[in-house]
Short mmCIF file of C-alpha atoms and ligand atoms in Angstrom, two decimals:
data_model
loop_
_atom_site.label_atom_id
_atom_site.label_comp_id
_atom_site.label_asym_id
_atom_site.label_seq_id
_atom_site.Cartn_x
_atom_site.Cartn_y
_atom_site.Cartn_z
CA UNK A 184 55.30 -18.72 92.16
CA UNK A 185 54.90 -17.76 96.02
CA UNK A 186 58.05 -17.10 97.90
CA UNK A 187 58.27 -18.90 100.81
CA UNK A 188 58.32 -15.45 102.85
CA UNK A 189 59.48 -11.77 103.14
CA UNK A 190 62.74 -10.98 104.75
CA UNK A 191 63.49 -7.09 106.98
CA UNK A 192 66.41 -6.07 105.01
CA UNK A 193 66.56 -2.77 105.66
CA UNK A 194 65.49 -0.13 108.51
CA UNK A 195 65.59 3.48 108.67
CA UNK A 196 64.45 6.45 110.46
CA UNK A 197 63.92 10.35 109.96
CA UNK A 198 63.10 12.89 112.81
CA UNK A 199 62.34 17.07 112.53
CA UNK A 200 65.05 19.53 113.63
CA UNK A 201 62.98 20.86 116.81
CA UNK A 202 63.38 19.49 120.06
CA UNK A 203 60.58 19.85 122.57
CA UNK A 204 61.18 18.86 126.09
CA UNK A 205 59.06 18.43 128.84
CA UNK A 206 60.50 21.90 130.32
CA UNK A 207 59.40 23.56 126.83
CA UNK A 208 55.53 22.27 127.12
CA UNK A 209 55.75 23.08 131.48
CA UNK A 210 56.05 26.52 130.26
CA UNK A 211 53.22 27.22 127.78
CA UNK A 212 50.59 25.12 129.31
CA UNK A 213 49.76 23.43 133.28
CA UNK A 214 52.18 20.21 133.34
CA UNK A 215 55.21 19.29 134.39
CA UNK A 216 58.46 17.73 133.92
CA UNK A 217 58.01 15.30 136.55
CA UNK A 218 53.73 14.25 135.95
CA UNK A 219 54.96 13.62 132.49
CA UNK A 220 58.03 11.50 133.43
CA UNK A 221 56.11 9.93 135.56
CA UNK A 222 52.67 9.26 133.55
CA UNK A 223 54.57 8.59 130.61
CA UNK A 224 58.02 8.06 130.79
CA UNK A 225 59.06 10.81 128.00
CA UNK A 226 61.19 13.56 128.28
CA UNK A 227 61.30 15.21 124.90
CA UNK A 228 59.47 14.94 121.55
CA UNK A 229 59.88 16.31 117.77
CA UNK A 230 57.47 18.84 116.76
CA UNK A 231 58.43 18.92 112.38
CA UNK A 232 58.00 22.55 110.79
CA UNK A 233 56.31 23.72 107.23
CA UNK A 234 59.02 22.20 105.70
CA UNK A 235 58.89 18.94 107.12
CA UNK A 236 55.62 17.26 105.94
CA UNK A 237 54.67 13.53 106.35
CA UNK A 238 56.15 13.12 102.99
CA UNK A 239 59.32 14.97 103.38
CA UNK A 240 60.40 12.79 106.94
CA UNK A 241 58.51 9.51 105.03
CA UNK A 242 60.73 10.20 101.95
CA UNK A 243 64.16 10.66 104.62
CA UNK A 244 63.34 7.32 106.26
CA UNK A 245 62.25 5.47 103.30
CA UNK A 246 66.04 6.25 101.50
CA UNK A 247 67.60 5.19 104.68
CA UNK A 248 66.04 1.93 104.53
CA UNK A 249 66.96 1.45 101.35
CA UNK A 250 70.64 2.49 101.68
CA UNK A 251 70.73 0.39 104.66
CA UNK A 252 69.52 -2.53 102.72
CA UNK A 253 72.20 -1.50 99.62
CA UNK A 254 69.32 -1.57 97.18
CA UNK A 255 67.97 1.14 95.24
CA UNK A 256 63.83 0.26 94.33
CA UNK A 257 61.31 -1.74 95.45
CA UNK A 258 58.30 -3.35 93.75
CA UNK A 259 56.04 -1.71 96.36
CA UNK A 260 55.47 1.08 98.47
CA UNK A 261 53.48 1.75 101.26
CA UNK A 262 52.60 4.92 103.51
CA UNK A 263 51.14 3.85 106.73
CA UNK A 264 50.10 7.61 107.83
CA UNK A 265 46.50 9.67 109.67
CA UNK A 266 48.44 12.84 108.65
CA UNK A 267 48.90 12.29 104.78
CA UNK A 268 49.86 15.81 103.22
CA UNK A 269 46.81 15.89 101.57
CA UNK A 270 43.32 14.22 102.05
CA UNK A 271 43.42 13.69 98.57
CA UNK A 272 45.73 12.14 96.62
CA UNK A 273 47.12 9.61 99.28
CA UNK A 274 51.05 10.48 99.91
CA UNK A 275 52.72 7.24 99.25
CA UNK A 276 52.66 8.15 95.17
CA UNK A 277 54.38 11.39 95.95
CA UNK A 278 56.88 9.36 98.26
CA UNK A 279 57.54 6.86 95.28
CA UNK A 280 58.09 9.68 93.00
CA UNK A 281 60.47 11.23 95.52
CA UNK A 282 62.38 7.97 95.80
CA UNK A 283 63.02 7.47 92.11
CA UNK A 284 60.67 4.53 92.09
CA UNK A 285 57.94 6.29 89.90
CA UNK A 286 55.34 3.83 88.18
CA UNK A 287 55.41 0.99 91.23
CA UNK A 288 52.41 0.14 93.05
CA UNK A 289 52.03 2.94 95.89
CA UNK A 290 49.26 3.13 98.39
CA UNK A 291 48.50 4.57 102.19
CA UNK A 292 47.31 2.98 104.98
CA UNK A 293 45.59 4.45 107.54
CA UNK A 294 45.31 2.60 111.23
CA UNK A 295 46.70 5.67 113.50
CA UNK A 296 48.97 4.25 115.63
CA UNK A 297 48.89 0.23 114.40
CA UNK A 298 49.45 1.43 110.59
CA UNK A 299 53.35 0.00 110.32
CA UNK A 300 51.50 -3.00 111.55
CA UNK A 301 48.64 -3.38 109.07
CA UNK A 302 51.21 -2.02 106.63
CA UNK A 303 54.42 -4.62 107.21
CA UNK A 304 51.93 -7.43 106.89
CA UNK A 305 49.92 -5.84 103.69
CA UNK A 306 53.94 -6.00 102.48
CA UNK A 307 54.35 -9.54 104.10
CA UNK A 308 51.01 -11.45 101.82
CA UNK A 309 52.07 -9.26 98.66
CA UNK A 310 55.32 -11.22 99.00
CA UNK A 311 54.69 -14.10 100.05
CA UNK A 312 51.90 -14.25 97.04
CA UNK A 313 54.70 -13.76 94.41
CA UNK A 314 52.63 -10.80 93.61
CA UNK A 315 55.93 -8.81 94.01
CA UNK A 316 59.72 -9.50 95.02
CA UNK A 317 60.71 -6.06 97.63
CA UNK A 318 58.53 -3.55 99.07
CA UNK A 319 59.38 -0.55 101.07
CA UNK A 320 56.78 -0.02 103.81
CA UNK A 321 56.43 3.42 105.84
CA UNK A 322 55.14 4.57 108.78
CA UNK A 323 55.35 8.61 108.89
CA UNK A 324 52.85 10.83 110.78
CA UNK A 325 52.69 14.59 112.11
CA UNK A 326 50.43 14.49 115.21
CA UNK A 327 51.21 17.76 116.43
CA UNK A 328 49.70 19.58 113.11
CA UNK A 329 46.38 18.03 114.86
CA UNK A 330 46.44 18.72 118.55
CA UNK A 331 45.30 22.12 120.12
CA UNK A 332 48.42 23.05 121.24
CA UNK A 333 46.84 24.24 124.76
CA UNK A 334 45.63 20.76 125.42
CA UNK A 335 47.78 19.02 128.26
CA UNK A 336 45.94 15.67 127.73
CA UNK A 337 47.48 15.18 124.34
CA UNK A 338 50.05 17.57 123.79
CA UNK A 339 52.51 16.27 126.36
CA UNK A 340 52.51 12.70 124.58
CA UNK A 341 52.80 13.11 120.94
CA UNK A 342 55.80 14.09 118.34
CA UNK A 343 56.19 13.55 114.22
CA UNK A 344 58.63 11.37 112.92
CA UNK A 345 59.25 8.70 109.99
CA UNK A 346 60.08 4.97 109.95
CA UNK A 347 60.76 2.76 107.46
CA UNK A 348 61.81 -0.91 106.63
CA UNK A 349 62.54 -2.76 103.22
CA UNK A 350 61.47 -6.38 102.75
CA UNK A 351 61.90 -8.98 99.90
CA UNK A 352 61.52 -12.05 99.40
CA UNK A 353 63.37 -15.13 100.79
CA UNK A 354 63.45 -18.25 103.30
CA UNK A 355 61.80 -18.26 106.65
CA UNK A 356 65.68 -19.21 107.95
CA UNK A 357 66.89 -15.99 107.37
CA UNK A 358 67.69 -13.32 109.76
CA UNK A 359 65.18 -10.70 109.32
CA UNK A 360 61.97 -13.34 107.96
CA UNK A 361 57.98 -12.38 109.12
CA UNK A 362 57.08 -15.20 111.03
CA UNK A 363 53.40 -14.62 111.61
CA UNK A 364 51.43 -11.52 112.18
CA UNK A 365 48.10 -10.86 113.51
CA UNK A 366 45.82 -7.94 112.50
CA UNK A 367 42.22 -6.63 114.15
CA UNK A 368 39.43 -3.98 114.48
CA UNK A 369 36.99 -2.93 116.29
CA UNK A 370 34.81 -0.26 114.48
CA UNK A 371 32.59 0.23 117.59
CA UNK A 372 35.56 2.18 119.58
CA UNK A 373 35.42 4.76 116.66
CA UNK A 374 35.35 7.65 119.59
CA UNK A 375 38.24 6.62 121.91
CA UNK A 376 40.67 8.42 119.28
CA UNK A 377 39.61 11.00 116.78
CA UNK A 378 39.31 13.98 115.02
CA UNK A 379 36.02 14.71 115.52
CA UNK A 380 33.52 15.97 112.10
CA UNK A 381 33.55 19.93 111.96
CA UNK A 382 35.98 22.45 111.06
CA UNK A 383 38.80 23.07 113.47
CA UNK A 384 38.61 20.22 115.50
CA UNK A 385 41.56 18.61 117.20
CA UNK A 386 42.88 15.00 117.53
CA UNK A 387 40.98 13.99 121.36
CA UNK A 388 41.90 10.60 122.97
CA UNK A 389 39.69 9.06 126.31
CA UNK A 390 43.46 8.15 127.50
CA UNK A 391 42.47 5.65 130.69
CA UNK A 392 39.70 3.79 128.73
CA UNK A 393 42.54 3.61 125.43
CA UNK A 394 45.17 2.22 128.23
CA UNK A 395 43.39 -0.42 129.68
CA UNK A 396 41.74 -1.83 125.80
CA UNK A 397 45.66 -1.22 124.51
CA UNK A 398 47.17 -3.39 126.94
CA UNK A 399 44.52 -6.08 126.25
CA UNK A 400 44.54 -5.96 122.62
CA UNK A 401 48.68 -5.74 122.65
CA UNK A 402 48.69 -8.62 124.97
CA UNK A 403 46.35 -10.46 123.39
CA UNK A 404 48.10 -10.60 119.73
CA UNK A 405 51.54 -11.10 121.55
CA UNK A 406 50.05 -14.20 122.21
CA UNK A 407 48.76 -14.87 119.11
CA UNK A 408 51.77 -14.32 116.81
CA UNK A 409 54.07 -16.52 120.04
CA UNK A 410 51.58 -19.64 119.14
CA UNK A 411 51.68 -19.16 115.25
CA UNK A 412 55.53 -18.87 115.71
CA UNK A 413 56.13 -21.37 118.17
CA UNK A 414 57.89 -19.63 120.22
CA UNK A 415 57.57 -18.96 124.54
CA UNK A 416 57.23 -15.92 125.73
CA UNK A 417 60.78 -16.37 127.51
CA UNK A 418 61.94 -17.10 124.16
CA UNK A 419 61.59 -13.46 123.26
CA UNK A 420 64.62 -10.96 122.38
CA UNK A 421 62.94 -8.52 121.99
CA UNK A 422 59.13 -6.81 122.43
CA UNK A 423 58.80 -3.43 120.04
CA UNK A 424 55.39 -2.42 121.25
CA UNK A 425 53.53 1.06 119.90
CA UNK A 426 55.91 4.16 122.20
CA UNK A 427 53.01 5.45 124.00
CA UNK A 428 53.40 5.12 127.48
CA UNK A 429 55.93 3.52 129.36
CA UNK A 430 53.51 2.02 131.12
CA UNK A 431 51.95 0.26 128.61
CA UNK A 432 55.51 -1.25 127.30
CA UNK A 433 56.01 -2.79 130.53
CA UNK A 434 52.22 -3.89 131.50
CA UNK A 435 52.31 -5.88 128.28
CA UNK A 436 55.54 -7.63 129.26
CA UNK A 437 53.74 -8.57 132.62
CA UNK A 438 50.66 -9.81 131.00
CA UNK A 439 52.62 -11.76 128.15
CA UNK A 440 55.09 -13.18 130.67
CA UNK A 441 57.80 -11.11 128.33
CA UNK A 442 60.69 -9.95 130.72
CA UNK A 443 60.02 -6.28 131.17
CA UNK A 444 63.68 -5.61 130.33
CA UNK A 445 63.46 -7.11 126.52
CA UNK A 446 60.99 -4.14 126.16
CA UNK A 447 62.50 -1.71 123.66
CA UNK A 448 62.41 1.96 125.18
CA UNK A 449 62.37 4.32 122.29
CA UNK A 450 59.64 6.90 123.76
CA UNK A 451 61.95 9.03 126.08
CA UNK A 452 63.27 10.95 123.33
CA UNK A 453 60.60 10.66 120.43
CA UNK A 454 56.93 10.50 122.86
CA UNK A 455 54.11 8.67 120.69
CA UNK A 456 55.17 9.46 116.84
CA UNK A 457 51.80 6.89 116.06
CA UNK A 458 52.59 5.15 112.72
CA UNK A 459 56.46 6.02 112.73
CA UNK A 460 56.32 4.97 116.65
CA UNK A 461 57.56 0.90 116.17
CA UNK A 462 59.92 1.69 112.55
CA UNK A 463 61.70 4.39 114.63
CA UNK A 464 62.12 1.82 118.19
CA UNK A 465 63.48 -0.57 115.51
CA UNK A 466 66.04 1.75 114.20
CA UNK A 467 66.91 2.64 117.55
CA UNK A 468 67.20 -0.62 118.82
CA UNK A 469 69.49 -1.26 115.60
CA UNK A 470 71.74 2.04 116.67
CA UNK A 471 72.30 1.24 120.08
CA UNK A 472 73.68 -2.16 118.97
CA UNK A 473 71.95 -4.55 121.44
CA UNK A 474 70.15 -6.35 118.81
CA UNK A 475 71.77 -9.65 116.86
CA UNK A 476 70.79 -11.44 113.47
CA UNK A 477 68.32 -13.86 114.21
CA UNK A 478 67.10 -12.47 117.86
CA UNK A 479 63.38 -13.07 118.48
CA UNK A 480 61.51 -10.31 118.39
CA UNK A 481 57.80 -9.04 118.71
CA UNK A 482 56.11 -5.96 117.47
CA UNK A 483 52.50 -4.89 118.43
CA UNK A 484 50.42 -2.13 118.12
CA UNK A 485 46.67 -0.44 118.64
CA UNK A 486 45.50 2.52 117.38
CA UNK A 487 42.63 4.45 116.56
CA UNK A 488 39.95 2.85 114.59
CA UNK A 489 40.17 0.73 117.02
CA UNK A 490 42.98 -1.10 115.56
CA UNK A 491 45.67 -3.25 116.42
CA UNK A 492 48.10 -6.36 115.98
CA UNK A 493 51.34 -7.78 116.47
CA UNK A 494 54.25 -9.66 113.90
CA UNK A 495 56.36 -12.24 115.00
CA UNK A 496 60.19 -12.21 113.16
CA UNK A 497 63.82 -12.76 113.60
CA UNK A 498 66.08 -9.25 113.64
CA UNK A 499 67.99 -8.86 110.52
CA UNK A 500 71.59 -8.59 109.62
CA UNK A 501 71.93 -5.15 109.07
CA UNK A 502 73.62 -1.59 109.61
CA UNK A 503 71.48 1.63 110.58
CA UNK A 504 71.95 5.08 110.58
CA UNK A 505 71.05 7.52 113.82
CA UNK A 506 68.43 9.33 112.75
CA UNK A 507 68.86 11.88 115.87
N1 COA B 73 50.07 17.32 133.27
C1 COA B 73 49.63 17.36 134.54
N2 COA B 73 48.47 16.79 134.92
C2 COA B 73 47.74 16.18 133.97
C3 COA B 73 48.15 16.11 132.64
C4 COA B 73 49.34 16.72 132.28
N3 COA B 73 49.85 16.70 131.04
N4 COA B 73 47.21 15.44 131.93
C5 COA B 73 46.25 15.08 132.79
N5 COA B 73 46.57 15.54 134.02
C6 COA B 73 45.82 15.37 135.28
C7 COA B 73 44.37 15.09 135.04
O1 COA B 73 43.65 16.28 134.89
C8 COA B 73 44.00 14.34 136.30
O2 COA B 73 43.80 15.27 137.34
P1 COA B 73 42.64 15.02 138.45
O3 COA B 73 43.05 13.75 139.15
O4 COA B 73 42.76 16.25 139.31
O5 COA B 73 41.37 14.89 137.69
C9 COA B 73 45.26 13.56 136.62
O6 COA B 73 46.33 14.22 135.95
C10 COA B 73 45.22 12.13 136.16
O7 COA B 73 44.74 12.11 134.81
P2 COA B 73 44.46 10.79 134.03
O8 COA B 73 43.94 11.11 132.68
O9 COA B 73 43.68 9.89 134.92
O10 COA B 73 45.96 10.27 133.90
P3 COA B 73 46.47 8.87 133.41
O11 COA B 73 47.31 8.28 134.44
O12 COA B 73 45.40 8.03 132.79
O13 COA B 73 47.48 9.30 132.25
C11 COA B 73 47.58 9.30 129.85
C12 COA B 73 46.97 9.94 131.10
C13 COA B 73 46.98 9.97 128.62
C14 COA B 73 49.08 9.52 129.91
C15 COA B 73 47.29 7.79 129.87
O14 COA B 73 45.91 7.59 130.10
C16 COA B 73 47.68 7.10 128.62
O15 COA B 73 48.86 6.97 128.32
N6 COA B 73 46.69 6.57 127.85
C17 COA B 73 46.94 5.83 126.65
C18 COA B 73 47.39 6.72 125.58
C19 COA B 73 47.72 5.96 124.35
O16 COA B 73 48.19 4.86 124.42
N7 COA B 73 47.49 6.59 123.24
C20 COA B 73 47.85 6.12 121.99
C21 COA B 73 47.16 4.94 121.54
S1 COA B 73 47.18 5.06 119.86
#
């Protein structure tokens, strides 16, 4: 039998040790403190160490979400990662095994920066199908393995990190229920974020062309996912876009008619962690305690591919832990 939908139950978040600030990145390379404040709005990111792979910080957040659920498995797992461990096997198996839950369905995703996206709503119809009853879905990615570390254009905006959220099924009433979600691609913007073919290449972004199509694609599905759900945009809690430019965050509001201040501001302290980027604003929206059962609230994303999309859903009743 279908379930009538899939309910947040849990969130949870995992960040490396090392702190890099803008002061730490003036020093080994032409920026500053202030053009990166001011660009950007982030003042310090994670870079994670040899011992903190995708599946280590994925494996941190996705027991978090679980504890702060109180349950100890899920029926499904899902890695929403562009820095798996390996290229081959995919990391979400390795995760599972981690977690206790071996022998469930595990799988990644890969959509850069809208995986959690693609991945929460790949959760959301394998629910909603009866297919399975929980799933644990993961967004986890380490960036800075990819970027030449002399490169100003990308270095000053990314940082690793892990986010997760547990989901099972339940009634669209309760706190913490997908309301509608919205996915997309666009296969022809292949080169505005890559890694390009060849040995030792770096992650390269075209950074103004990738602002002005993410502020129209974010926009765009905000939209969307307000009509499916029925709700105005001055009806809205909360908007948990993709951290990756302050900018962005509050150009999105202003196109969506979204008050700029229900814009969750997670970046500061974490820069553009790309799948982990909207798990991580949710658990730090959950921390700081601003956020009630039942409060409206809006994620969206876009990412490399290109790739993006939004959810509609209601916060759930729920404790987090810090994960700084
Ligand atoms: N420090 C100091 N100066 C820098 C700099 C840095 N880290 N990076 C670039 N600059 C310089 C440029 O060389 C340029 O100098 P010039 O005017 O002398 O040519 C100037 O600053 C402006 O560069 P520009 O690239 O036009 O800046 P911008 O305002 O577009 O900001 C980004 C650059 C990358 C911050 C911005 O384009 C952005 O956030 N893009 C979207 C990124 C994104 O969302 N990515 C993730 C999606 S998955």
């Amino acid at each position: 039998m279908s379930a009538a939908s899939a309910v947040v139950r849990g969130l949870g978040g995992a960040l490396p040790r090392k702190v890099v600030t803008n002061e730490h990145l003036s020093a080994v390379m032409d920026t500053s403190d202030e053009w990166i404040r001011r660009r950007t709005g982030i003042a310090e990111r994670r870079h994670s160490d040899e011992t903190e792979s995708t599946s280590v910080l994925a494996t941190m957040a996705g027991r978090r979400a679980l504890a702060s659920a109180g349950v100890d498995s899920a029926g499904l797992l899902i890695v929403a990662t562009s820095t798996p461990d390996k290229v081959c096997p995919a990391t979400a198996p390795k995760v599972a095994a981690n977690l206790g839950l071996k022998g469930i369905a595990a799988f990644d995703v890969s959509a850069v920066c809208s995986g959690f996206v693609y991945a929460l709503t790949t959760a959301t119809w394998a629910i909603r199908s009866g297919s399975v009853d929980s799933a644990l879905v993961i967004g986890a990615d380490t960036f800075t393995r990819l970027l030449d570390p002399t490169d100003r254009t990308t270095s000053v905006i990314f940082g690793d990190g892990a986010g997760a959220a547990y989901l099972s099924a339940g009634t669209a009433e309760e706190p913490g229920a997908i309301k509608a979600s919205t996915l997309h691609s666009d296969g022809e913007g292949e080169t505005l974020i890559q890694v390009p073919e060849g040995p030792g290449s770096f992650f390269e972004m075209q950074g103004k062309e990738v602002f002005t199509q993410a502020v129209a694609a974010m926009s765009d599905s905000v939209e969307t996912v307000l009509a499916s759900a029925g709700w105005a945009a001055g009806d809205v809690d909360s908007l948990i876009a993709h951290q990756a430019n302050l900018r962005i965050l509050n150009t999105v509001a202003s196109v969506t008619g979204i008050p700029a201040s229900k814009a969750e501001v997670h970046l500061d302290r974490v820069g553009n962690t790309s799948a982990a980027s909207i798990p991580l604003a949710m658990t730090d929206a959950g921390t700081k305690g601003h956020r009630s059962p039942g409060d409206k609230v809006v994620l969206t994303a876009f990412g490399g591919g290109t790739t993006w999309g939004a959810v509609a859903m209601t916060w759930p009743s729920i404790s987090v832990v810090d994960p700084h």
